Coordinates of C-alpha atoms in Angstrom, one line a residue:
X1 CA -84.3 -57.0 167.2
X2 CA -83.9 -54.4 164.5
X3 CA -87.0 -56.1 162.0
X4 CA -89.7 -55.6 165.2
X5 CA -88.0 -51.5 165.7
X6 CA -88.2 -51.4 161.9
X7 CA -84.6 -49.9 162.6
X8 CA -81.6 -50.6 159.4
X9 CA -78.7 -49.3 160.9
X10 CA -76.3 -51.0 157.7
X11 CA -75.8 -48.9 155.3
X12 CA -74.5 -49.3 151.9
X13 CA -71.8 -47.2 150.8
X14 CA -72.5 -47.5 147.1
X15 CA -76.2 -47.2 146.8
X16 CA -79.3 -45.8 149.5
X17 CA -80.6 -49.8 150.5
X18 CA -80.3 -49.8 154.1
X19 CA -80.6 -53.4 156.1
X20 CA -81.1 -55.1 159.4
X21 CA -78.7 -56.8 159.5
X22 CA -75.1 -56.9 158.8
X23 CA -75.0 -59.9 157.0
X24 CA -77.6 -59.0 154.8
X25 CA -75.0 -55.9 153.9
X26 CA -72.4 -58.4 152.9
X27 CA -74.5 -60.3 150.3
X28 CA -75.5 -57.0 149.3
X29 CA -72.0 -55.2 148.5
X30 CA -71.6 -58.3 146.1
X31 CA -74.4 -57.2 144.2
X32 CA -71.8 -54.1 143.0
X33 CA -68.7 -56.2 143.0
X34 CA -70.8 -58.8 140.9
X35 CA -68.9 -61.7 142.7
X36 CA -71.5 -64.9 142.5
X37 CA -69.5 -67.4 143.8
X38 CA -71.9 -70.4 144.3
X39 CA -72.8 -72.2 141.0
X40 CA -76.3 -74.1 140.2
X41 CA -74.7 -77.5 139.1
X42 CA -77.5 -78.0 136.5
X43 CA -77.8 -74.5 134.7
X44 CA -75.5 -71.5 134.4
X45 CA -77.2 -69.3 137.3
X46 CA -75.4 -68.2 140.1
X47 CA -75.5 -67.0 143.3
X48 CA -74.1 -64.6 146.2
X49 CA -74.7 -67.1 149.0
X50 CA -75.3 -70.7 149.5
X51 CA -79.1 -70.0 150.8
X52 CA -80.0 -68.6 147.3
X53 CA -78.8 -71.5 145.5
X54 CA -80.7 -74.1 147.7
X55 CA -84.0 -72.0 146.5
X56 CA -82.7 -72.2 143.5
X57 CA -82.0 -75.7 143.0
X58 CA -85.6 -75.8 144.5
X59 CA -86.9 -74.6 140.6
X60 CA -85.1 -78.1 139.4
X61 CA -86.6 -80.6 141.8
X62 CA -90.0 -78.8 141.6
X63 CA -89.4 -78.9 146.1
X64 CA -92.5 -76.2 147.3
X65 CA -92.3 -76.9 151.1
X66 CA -93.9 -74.1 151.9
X67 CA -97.8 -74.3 151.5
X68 CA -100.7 -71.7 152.4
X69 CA -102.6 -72.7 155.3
X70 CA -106.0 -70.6 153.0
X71 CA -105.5 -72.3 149.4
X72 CA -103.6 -74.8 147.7
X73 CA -100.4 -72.5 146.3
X74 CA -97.1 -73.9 147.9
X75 CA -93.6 -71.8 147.3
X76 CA -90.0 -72.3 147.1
X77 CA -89.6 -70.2 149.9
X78 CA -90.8 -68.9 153.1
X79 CA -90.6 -65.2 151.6
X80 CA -92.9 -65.8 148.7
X81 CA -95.3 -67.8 150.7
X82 CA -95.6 -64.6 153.2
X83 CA -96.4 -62.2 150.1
X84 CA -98.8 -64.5 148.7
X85 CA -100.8 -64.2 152.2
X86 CA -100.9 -60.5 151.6
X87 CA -103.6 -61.7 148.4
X88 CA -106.0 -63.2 151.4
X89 CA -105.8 -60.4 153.3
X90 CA -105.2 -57.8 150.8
X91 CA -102.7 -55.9 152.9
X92 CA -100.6 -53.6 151.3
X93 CA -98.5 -52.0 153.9
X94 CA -96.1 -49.7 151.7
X95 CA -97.4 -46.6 150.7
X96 CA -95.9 -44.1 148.5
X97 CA -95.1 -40.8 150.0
X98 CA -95.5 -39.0 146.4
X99 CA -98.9 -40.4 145.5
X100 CA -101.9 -42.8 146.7
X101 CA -100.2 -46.3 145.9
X102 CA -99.7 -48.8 148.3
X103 CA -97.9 -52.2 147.7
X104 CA -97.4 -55.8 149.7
X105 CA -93.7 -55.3 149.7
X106 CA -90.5 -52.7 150.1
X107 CA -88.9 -54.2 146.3
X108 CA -92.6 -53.5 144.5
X109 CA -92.4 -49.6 146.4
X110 CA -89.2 -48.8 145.1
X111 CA -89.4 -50.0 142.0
X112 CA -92.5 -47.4 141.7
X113 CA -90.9 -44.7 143.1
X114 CA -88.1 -45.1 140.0
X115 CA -91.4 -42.9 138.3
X116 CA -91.5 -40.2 140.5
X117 CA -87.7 -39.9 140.6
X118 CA -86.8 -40.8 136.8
X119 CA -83.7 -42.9 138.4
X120 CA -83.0 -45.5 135.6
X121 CA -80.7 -48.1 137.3
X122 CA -80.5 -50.8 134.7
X123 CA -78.3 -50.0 131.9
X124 CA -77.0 -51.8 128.5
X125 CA -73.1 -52.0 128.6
X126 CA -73.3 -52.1 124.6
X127 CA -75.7 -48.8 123.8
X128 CA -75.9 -47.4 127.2
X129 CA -79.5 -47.9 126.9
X130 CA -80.9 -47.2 130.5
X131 CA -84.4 -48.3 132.2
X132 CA -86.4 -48.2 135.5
X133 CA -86.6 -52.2 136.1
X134 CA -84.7 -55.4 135.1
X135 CA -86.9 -57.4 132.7
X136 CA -86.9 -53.9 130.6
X137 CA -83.2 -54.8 130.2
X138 CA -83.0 -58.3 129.3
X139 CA -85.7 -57.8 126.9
X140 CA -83.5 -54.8 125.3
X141 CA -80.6 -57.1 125.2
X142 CA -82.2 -59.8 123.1
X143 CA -82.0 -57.0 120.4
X144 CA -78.2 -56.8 120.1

């Protein structure tokens, strides 16, 4: 009900992400307690719920059930197969508020907005080294 109003009445309490649905909260909050209690049994990832390790384990067996109806590109998951449909139609239904950019998803918006507010939420344990987006960080770690 909530997706179709656009409504996210869950809140986290640690961080602004707001969701739909309480559930989606739950696997959330884990993010900040860092518990990842499902394990991929061929690598060392692992995951906050069962649901991300079955697209996971997707990776290993090369499994792409889900296939555009306009090319050839199949995906691991249903997600990834809806943003690649945005390339067909070259939607891009989040716009920034602070400047002309628009983007195909809510993740690629706020990682943009990290340059209008300076927030730098990835940081180095070691140096305390801080940056605007993840890869950033793992390619500052291969340093120490």
């Amino acid at each position: 009900m909530f997706k179709h109003t656009g409504e996210r009445p869950f809140n986290c309490t640690q961080c602004d992400s707001t969701f739909t649905h309480s559930t989606d909260l739950k696997w959330h909050i884990k993010s900040h307690t860092g518990e990842r209690p499902f394990s991929c049994t061929q690598c060392d990832s692992t995951f906050i719920n069962s649901s991300r390790l079955k697209q996971h384990i997707r990776i290993h067996s090369g499994q792409r059930p889900f296939g555009c109806t306009q090319c050839d590109s199949n995906f691991t998951t249903a997600y990834n197969l809806e943003r690649h449909r945005l390339t067909h139609t070259g939607e891009r239904p989040f716009s920034c508020t602070q400047c002309d950019f628009t983007f195909i998803n809510s993740s690629r918006l706020k990682r943009h907005m990290f340059t209008h507010t300076g927030e730098r939420p990835f940081s180095c344990k070691e140096c305390g080294y801080a940056c605007a987006r993840k890869y950033e960080l793992k390619q500052h770690l291969r340093k120490h």
